[in-house]
Amino acid sequence: VARRITINNRRLFSEAKHYLAGGVSSPVRSFGYVGGDPVLIRSGKGAMVCDYDDNKYIDYVLSWGASILGHADPQVARDVSAAITRGTHFGTTNDIEVDLARTISEACGFVDKIRFVNSGTEAVMGAVRLARGYTGRDKIIKFENSYHGHADYLLAKSGSGLATLQIPASAGVPQEFINATIVARHGDLGAVENIFNKEKGSIAAVIIEPVGGNYGVTTHDKKYLQDLAAMTKKHDALLISDEVITGFRLHYGAAAQLFGVVPDLVCLGKIVGGGLPVGAYGGSSRIMDRLAPLGDVYQASTFSGNPIVMQSGLSTLKILKRSSGEYEKAAKRTQDLTLGLYKEASSRGLGVKLDYCGSMFSLRFKSRKFFARVHRSMLEQGIYLSPSEFEANFLSFSHTDEHVKKTITAASAALEKAKGG
Ligand SMILES: Cc1ncc(COP(=O)(O)O)c(C=O)c1O
């Protein structure tokens, strides 16, 4: 296994720890789960990223799923640069924002109207408030191990960073703030029906990740999702599909559409900002028109609809639309990769749990320690995987068969080394 020089990375992270809490702006980036210094990325191109010591990696983190085209797509970069020269923000409606909203609405047939915000967290907060205002009810049902951003009332039994850090719930969240959040277990429709019956007339919404991306990649039966949608409707609650990860990730549109489910509201983020910070929520005019200024549900933000972000999202979606065949290719490569990894592990008698859906995958080993050893060894061979078994990995449209082959070869060496202790 090649030796990497990490002098600059180490120096930068050490300085970062002086000025940033934990040296990071978001916890999972600290590599707390796998130990050791995190890789700090200076630049990226296509499927590759480069750290501060010029080590190159095949990137499966992909900005936590946002960069579906790969890094620094030339067309997106050109369009964003041109947008910047016209000024960065004016705080009024702009043409690009309208174009992006139309583009999303055309792709997601059930969406008449959109509200843009700045992050996935804000998108979910807006959608939940809207659902509460619209139904005149307070309670929501979320599922165990799902992650819907860092709003107080959604951190109950959450996946993603909380699962990674093995924190059951965040400190600083008063009990009263989560009293209106009911956590259910996925797969048990009877239990959900019981909640509806017990809480008669007080459930505003059920929020789901149609494909879970925050506790490993978790898929659900199509019929289960459809039945859950029907049950939600029967009880006059709204179904919120949190597609911050899955929106435009599994196909050109919302994942719910693939499962024959029509959510009342959809939350988007990541990909629709093309690598810049974004969130969006949308649904039928009937519901969306309850938002201020037309309605009485208030939600506002200085930077939402920012033209640079909108341009990045619009250019990305335009490319995705005309290259929609790439979704299948990325999914096939993901399948090849996971099968390859599975063979490498099972031929050595190592237990591994590999899950994939479209171009998302996750892997778990018998212990955190073993995962950490494999993860470190993969890094040393130039493969950058998510630094937690709970976070998903992603392939972009820039990943090739060659990248997949190299990753499997590296995994073979990493598993051999980790097995030896
Ligand atoms: C399903 C889901 N919802 C919401 C969020 C929160 O999005 P953000 O981190 O942009 O606030 C995430 C983040 O990964 C997510 O995966």
Coordinates of C-alpha atoms and ligand atoms in Angstrom, one line a residue:
V1 CA 0.0 0.0 0.0
A2 CA 1.4 3.4 -1.1
R3 CA 2.5 5.9 1.5
R4 CA 0.8 9.2 1.4
I5 CA 2.3 12.5 2.5
T6 CA -0.2 14.3 4.7
I7 CA 1.9 17.2 6.1
N8 CA -0.3 20.0 4.8
N9 CA -3.5 18.3 5.7
R10 CA -2.3 17.7 9.2
R11 CA -1.2 21.3 9.6
L12 CA -4.4 22.7 8.2
F13 CA -6.6 20.4 10.4
S14 CA -4.7 21.3 13.5
E15 CA -5.2 25.0 12.8
A16 CA -8.9 24.3 11.9
K17 CA -9.3 22.8 15.4
H18 CA -8.3 26.2 16.9
Y19 CA -10.9 28.2 15.1
L20 CA -13.7 25.8 14.1
A21 CA -15.6 23.7 16.7
G22 CA -14.1 20.2 16.2
G23 CA -12.2 21.6 13.2
V24 CA -15.3 21.3 11.1
S25 CA -18.5 23.1 10.0
S26 CA -20.5 19.8 10.2
P27 CA -19.7 16.9 12.6
V28 CA -19.4 13.9 10.3
R29 CA -16.6 15.6 8.4
S30 CA -14.3 15.2 11.5
F31 CA -13.9 11.4 10.8
G32 CA -14.9 10.8 14.4
Y33 CA -16.4 7.4 13.5
V34 CA -13.3 6.0 11.7
G35 CA -10.6 8.0 13.7
G36 CA -7.6 9.7 12.4
D37 CA -7.4 13.1 10.7
P38 CA -10.0 13.7 8.0
V39 CA -9.0 14.3 4.4
L40 CA -9.3 17.9 3.6
I41 CA -10.2 18.5 0.0
R42 CA -8.8 21.5 -1.9
S43 CA -10.2 20.8 -5.4
G44 CA -12.1 18.3 -7.5
K45 CA -12.6 17.5 -11.1
G46 CA -15.1 14.9 -12.3
A47 CA -15.0 11.8 -10.1
M48 CA -11.7 12.8 -8.5
V49 CA -10.8 15.1 -5.6
C50 CA -7.4 16.3 -4.5
D51 CA -6.2 17.1 -0.9
Y52 CA -3.8 19.7 0.4
D53 CA -0.8 17.4 -0.2
D54 CA -1.8 16.7 -3.8
N55 CA -3.0 13.2 -3.1
K56 CA -5.8 12.3 -5.5
Y57 CA -8.9 10.2 -4.6
I58 CA -11.8 8.7 -6.4
D59 CA -14.6 10.4 -4.6
Y60 CA -17.7 8.5 -3.3
V61 CA -18.8 11.2 -0.9
L62 CA -19.5 13.6 -3.7
S63 CA -20.4 16.5 -1.4
W64 CA -22.7 14.2 0.5
G65 CA -24.6 13.4 -2.6
A66 CA -24.9 16.8 -4.1
S67 CA -22.4 16.6 -7.0
I68 CA -24.2 14.1 -9.3
L69 CA -22.3 15.3 -12.4
G70 CA -19.0 15.1 -10.7
H71 CA -17.0 18.1 -9.6
A72 CA -16.4 21.3 -11.6
D73 CA -18.6 20.4 -14.5
P74 CA -17.4 22.9 -17.2
Q75 CA -20.8 24.0 -18.4
V76 CA -22.1 24.6 -14.8
A77 CA -18.9 26.4 -14.0
R78 CA -19.2 28.7 -17.0
D79 CA -22.9 29.5 -16.3
V80 CA -22.2 30.2 -12.6
S81 CA -19.2 32.4 -13.4
A82 CA -21.3 34.4 -15.9
A83 CA -24.1 34.8 -13.3
I84 CA -21.6 36.0 -10.7
T85 CA -20.5 38.9 -12.9
R86 CA -24.1 40.3 -12.8
G87 CA -24.0 40.6 -9.0
T88 CA -24.5 37.9 -6.4
H89 CA -27.8 38.7 -4.8
F90 CA -30.6 41.2 -4.9
G91 CA -33.3 39.7 -2.7
T92 CA -36.0 39.8 -5.4
T93 CA -37.5 37.2 -7.6
N94 CA -35.3 36.5 -10.6
D95 CA -35.7 34.8 -14.0
I96 CA -33.3 31.9 -13.2
E97 CA -35.4 31.1 -10.0
V98 CA -38.5 31.0 -12.1
D99 CA -36.8 28.8 -14.7
L100 CA -35.6 26.4 -12.0
A101 CA -39.0 26.2 -10.4
R102 CA -40.6 25.5 -13.8
T103 CA -37.9 22.8 -14.5
I104 CA -38.6 21.0 -11.2
S105 CA -42.3 21.3 -11.6
E106 CA -42.1 19.8 -15.1
A107 CA -40.0 16.9 -13.8
C108 CA -42.2 16.3 -10.8
G109 CA -45.7 16.3 -12.2
F110 CA -47.3 16.6 -8.7
V111 CA -45.5 19.8 -8.0
D112 CA -47.3 23.0 -9.1
K113 CA -45.4 25.4 -7.0
I114 CA -42.0 25.6 -5.3
R115 CA -40.5 27.6 -2.4
F116 CA -36.7 27.9 -2.4
V117 CA -34.7 28.0 0.8
N118 CA -31.0 27.5 1.6
S119 CA -30.7 24.0 2.9
G120 CA -32.4 20.7 3.1
T121 CA -33.1 21.4 6.8
E122 CA -34.9 24.5 6.0
A123 CA -36.9 22.8 3.3
V124 CA -38.2 20.2 5.7
M125 CA -38.9 22.8 8.4
G126 CA -40.9 24.8 5.9
A127 CA -42.8 21.7 4.6
V128 CA -43.7 20.6 8.2
R129 CA -44.9 24.1 9.2
L130 CA -46.9 24.2 6.0
A131 CA -48.4 20.8 6.7
R132 CA -49.4 21.9 10.2
G133 CA -50.9 25.2 9.0
Y134 CA -52.8 23.5 6.2
T135 CA -54.2 20.7 8.3
G136 CA -54.6 22.7 11.5
R137 CA -53.0 19.8 13.3
D138 CA -49.7 19.7 15.3
K139 CA -48.3 16.2 15.4
I140 CA -46.1 14.5 12.9
I141 CA -45.0 10.9 12.4
K142 CA -41.3 10.3 11.4
F143 CA -39.5 7.0 11.2
E144 CA -36.7 5.7 13.3
N145 CA -33.2 6.2 11.8
S146 CA -34.5 8.6 9.2
Y147 CA -32.7 12.0 9.1
H148 CA -34.6 15.1 8.1
G149 CA -32.1 17.8 8.9
H150 CA -31.2 19.4 12.2
A151 CA -34.4 21.1 13.3
D152 CA -35.1 20.4 17.0
Y153 CA -38.2 18.4 16.6
L154 CA -36.7 16.2 13.9
L155 CA -33.7 15.0 15.7
A156 CA -35.6 12.3 17.6
K157 CA -34.1 8.8 16.9
S158 CA -32.3 10.2 13.8
G159 CA -29.9 8.7 11.4
S160 CA -26.9 10.4 9.8
G161 CA -24.6 12.3 12.2
L162 CA -26.5 11.3 15.3
A163 CA -26.3 7.6 14.4
T164 CA -22.6 8.0 13.5
L165 CA -21.8 9.7 16.8
Q166 CA -24.1 7.2 18.6
I167 CA -26.1 10.1 20.2
P168 CA -29.8 9.1 20.7
A169 CA -30.9 12.7 20.7
S170 CA -29.2 16.0 20.7
A171 CA -28.6 18.0 24.0
G172 CA -30.2 21.4 23.8
V173 CA -33.6 20.1 22.5
P174 CA -36.3 20.6 25.1
Q175 CA -38.6 17.7 25.6
E176 CA -41.6 19.9 24.7
F177 CA -40.1 20.5 21.3
I178 CA -40.2 16.8 20.4
N179 CA -43.5 16.0 22.1
A180 CA -45.3 16.6 18.8
T181 CA -43.0 14.2 16.9
I182 CA -44.0 10.5 17.0
V183 CA -41.4 8.1 15.9
A184 CA -42.5 4.9 14.2
R185 CA -40.6 1.9 13.0
H186 CA -40.5 1.4 9.2
G187 CA -42.2 -1.7 7.8
D188 CA -44.9 -1.9 10.5
L189 CA -48.1 -0.4 9.0
G190 CA -50.2 -1.7 11.8
A191 CA -48.2 0.3 14.2
V192 CA -48.6 3.4 12.1
E193 CA -52.4 2.8 11.9
N194 CA -52.4 2.5 15.7
I195 CA -50.7 5.9 16.0
F196 CA -53.3 7.4 13.7
N197 CA -56.1 5.9 15.7
K198 CA -54.7 6.8 19.1
E199 CA -53.9 10.4 18.0
K200 CA -57.2 10.8 16.2
G201 CA -57.4 14.0 14.1
S202 CA -54.1 15.4 15.4
I203 CA -51.5 14.1 12.9
A204 CA -50.6 16.8 10.4
A205 CA -48.1 14.8 8.3
V206 CA -46.1 11.6 7.9
I207 CA -42.5 12.3 6.7
I208 CA -40.5 9.7 4.9
E209 CA -37.3 9.2 3.0
P210 CA -38.6 7.1 0.1
V211 CA -35.1 5.5 0.0
G212 CA -33.3 5.9 3.2
G213 CA -29.9 7.4 2.9
N214 CA -29.0 8.2 6.5
Y215 CA -28.7 4.8 8.1
G216 CA -27.1 3.0 5.3
V217 CA -29.0 2.8 2.1
T218 CA -32.5 1.5 3.0
T219 CA -35.0 0.5 0.4
H220 CA -38.7 -0.1 1.0
D221 CA -41.2 -2.3 -0.8
K222 CA -43.2 -0.3 -3.4
K223 CA -46.4 -1.7 -2.0
Y224 CA -45.5 -0.7 1.5
L225 CA -44.8 2.9 0.4
Q226 CA -48.1 3.0 -1.5
D227 CA -50.1 1.6 1.5
L228 CA -48.4 4.1 3.8
A229 CA -49.4 6.9 1.4
A230 CA -53.0 5.6 1.2
M231 CA -53.2 5.3 5.0
T232 CA -51.9 8.9 5.4
K233 CA -54.6 10.1 3.0
K234 CA -57.3 8.1 4.8
H235 CA -56.5 10.0 8.0
D236 CA -56.5 13.4 6.2
A237 CA -52.8 13.9 7.0
L238 CA -50.2 15.0 4.4
L239 CA -47.4 12.8 3.1
I240 CA -44.1 14.6 3.0
S241 CA -41.5 12.9 0.8
D242 CA -38.0 14.1 2.0
E243 CA -36.0 13.8 -1.2
V244 CA -33.1 16.0 -0.1
I245 CA -30.9 13.0 -1.2
T246 CA -33.1 11.1 -3.6
G247 CA -34.5 14.0 -5.6
F248 CA -32.9 13.8 -9.1
R249 CA -30.5 11.2 -7.7
L250 CA -32.4 8.0 -8.8
H251 CA -33.9 9.4 -12.0
Y252 CA -34.8 12.8 -13.4
G253 CA -37.4 13.7 -10.9
A254 CA -38.6 12.6 -7.4
A255 CA -38.0 9.1 -6.2
A256 CA -41.6 8.9 -5.0
Q257 CA -42.7 8.9 -8.7
L258 CA -40.7 5.7 -9.2
F259 CA -42.7 4.0 -6.5
G260 CA -46.1 5.2 -7.8
V261 CA -46.5 7.4 -4.7
V262 CA -47.9 10.9 -5.0
P263 CA -46.7 12.9 -2.0
D264 CA -48.5 16.1 -0.9
L265 CA -45.2 17.8 -0.4
V266 CA -41.7 17.1 -1.5
C267 CA -38.5 18.4 0.0
L268 CA -35.5 18.8 -2.2
G269 CA -31.9 20.0 -1.7
K270 CA -28.4 18.9 -2.7
I271 CA -28.6 18.1 -6.4
V272 CA -31.1 20.9 -7.3
G273 CA -28.4 23.4 -6.2
G274 CA -25.8 21.7 -8.4
G275 CA -23.2 21.8 -5.5
L276 CA -24.2 25.1 -4.0
P277 CA -26.3 25.4 -0.8
V278 CA -30.0 25.0 -1.5
G279 CA -33.3 23.6 -0.3
A280 CA -36.8 23.6 -1.9
Y281 CA -40.2 22.3 -1.0
G282 CA -43.2 22.1 -3.3
G283 CA -46.5 20.6 -3.9
S284 CA -50.0 21.4 -5.3
S285 CA -51.1 25.0 -5.5
R286 CA -53.9 24.2 -3.1
I287 CA -51.3 23.5 -0.4
M288 CA -48.5 25.8 -1.5
D289 CA -50.8 28.9 -1.7
R290 CA -51.2 28.7 2.1
L291 CA -47.7 30.1 2.3
A292 CA -47.3 33.8 2.9
P293 CA -47.7 36.2 1.1
L294 CA -50.9 34.5 -0.2
G295 CA -51.6 32.5 3.0
D296 CA -51.1 32.6 6.7
V297 CA -48.1 30.2 7.0
Y298 CA -45.0 32.4 7.4
Q299 CA -41.6 31.4 6.1
A300 CA -38.9 33.8 4.8
S301 CA -35.2 34.1 4.1
T302 CA -32.7 36.7 3.0
F303 CA -30.8 34.5 0.6
S304 CA -33.4 32.1 -0.8
G305 CA -33.7 32.0 -4.6
N306 CA -30.1 33.4 -4.8
P307 CA -29.4 33.7 -8.6
I308 CA -26.0 32.0 -8.4
V309 CA -27.4 29.0 -6.6
M310 CA -30.4 28.9 -8.9
Q311 CA -28.1 29.1 -12.0
S312 CA -26.0 26.2 -10.6
G313 CA -29.1 24.1 -10.1
L314 CA -30.7 25.0 -13.4
S315 CA -27.6 24.3 -15.4
T316 CA -27.2 21.0 -13.6
L317 CA -30.8 19.9 -14.2
K318 CA -30.6 20.8 -17.9
I319 CA -27.6 18.5 -18.2
L320 CA -29.3 15.8 -16.2
K321 CA -32.4 16.0 -18.4
R322 CA -30.5 15.6 -21.7
S323 CA -28.3 12.9 -20.3
S324 CA -30.9 10.9 -18.5
G325 CA -29.5 7.6 -19.9
E326 CA -26.6 8.2 -17.6
Y327 CA -28.8 7.4 -14.6
E328 CA -28.9 3.8 -15.7
K329 CA -25.2 3.6 -16.4
A330 CA -24.4 5.0 -13.0
A331 CA -26.8 2.5 -11.4
K332 CA -25.2 -0.4 -13.3
R333 CA -21.7 0.8 -12.2
T334 CA -23.0 1.0 -8.6
Q335 CA -24.3 -2.5 -8.8
D336 CA -21.0 -3.8 -10.3
L337 CA -19.1 -2.0 -7.5
T338 CA -21.2 -3.4 -4.7
L339 CA -21.1 -6.9 -6.1
G340 CA -17.4 -6.6 -6.6
L341 CA -16.9 -5.5 -3.0
Y342 CA -19.2 -8.2 -1.8
K343 CA -17.1 -10.9 -3.6
E344 CA -13.9 -9.5 -2.2
A345 CA -15.3 -9.6 1.4
S346 CA -17.1 -13.0 1.2
S347 CA -14.2 -14.8 -0.5
R348 CA -12.3 -14.0 2.6
G349 CA -15.0 -15.1 4.9
L350 CA -15.7 -11.6 6.1
G351 CA -19.2 -10.6 7.0
V352 CA -20.3 -7.5 5.1
K353 CA -23.7 -5.8 4.6
L354 CA -23.9 -4.0 1.2
D355 CA -26.9 -2.1 0.2
Y356 CA -27.5 -0.1 -3.0
C357 CA -30.2 1.7 -4.9
G358 CA -29.5 3.5 -8.1
S359 CA -26.2 5.3 -7.7
M360 CA -26.2 5.2 -3.9
F361 CA -24.6 2.4 -1.8
S362 CA -23.5 1.7 1.7
L363 CA -21.3 -0.9 3.4
R364 CA -21.1 -2.2 6.9
F365 CA -18.7 -4.7 8.4
K366 CA -18.7 -6.8 11.6
S367 CA -17.5 -3.9 13.7
R368 CA -16.8 -0.3 13.6
K369 CA -13.1 -1.0 14.2
F370 CA -13.0 -3.2 11.1
F371 CA -14.8 -0.6 9.0
A372 CA -12.3 2.0 10.2
R373 CA -9.3 -0.1 9.2
V374 CA -10.8 -0.7 5.7
H375 CA -11.7 3.0 5.4
R376 CA -8.2 4.1 6.3
S377 CA -6.6 1.6 3.9
M378 CA -8.9 2.7 1.1
L379 CA -7.9 6.3 1.7
E380 CA -4.2 5.3 1.5
Q381 CA -4.9 3.8 -1.9
G382 CA -6.7 6.9 -3.1
I383 CA -10.4 5.9 -2.5
Y384 CA -12.5 8.4 -0.5
L385 CA -15.5 6.6 1.0
S386 CA -18.0 8.1 3.4
P387 CA -16.4 8.1 6.8
S388 CA -19.3 6.4 8.5
E389 CA -21.2 3.2 7.9
F390 CA -24.5 5.2 8.3
E391 CA -23.8 7.7 5.6
A392 CA -24.4 6.8 2.0
N393 CA -21.8 6.7 -0.8
F394 CA -22.6 8.0 -4.2
L395 CA -21.4 7.6 -7.8
S396 CA -21.6 10.5 -10.2
F397 CA -22.1 10.6 -14.0
S398 CA -18.3 11.1 -14.1
H399 CA -17.4 7.8 -12.5
T400 CA -16.3 5.2 -15.1
D401 CA -15.9 1.5 -15.2
E402 CA -12.2 2.1 -14.6
H403 CA -12.9 3.9 -11.3
V404 CA -15.0 1.0 -10.3
K405 CA -12.3 -1.5 -11.2
K406 CA -9.7 0.4 -9.3
T407 CA -11.9 0.6 -6.2
I408 CA -12.5 -3.1 -6.2
T409 CA -8.8 -3.8 -6.5
A410 CA -8.1 -1.4 -3.7
A411 CA -10.8 -3.1 -1.6
S412 CA -9.1 -6.4 -2.1
A413 CA -5.9 -5.1 -0.6
A414 CA -7.7 -3.2 2.1
L415 CA -9.7 -6.2 3.2
E416 CA -6.6 -8.4 3.2
K417 CA -4.8 -5.9 5.4
A418 CA -7.7 -5.3 7.7
K419 CA -8.2 -9.0 8.1
G420 CA -4.6 -9.4 9.3
G421 CA -5.4 -7.0 12.1
Ligands
LIG1 C1 -33.0 13.1 3.8 C2 -32.4 14.4 4.3 N1 -33.2 15.4 4.7 C3 -32.7 16.6 5.1 C4 -31.3 16.8 5.1 C5 -30.8 18.1 5.6 O1 -30.2 18.8 4.5 P1 -29.1 19.9 4.8 O2 -27.9 19.2 5.3 O3 -28.9 20.5 3.4 O4 -29.7 20.8 5.8 C6 -30.5 15.7 4.7 C7 -29.0 15.9 4.7 O5 -28.2 15.1 4.4 C8 -31.0 14.5 4.3 O6 -30.2 13.5 3.9

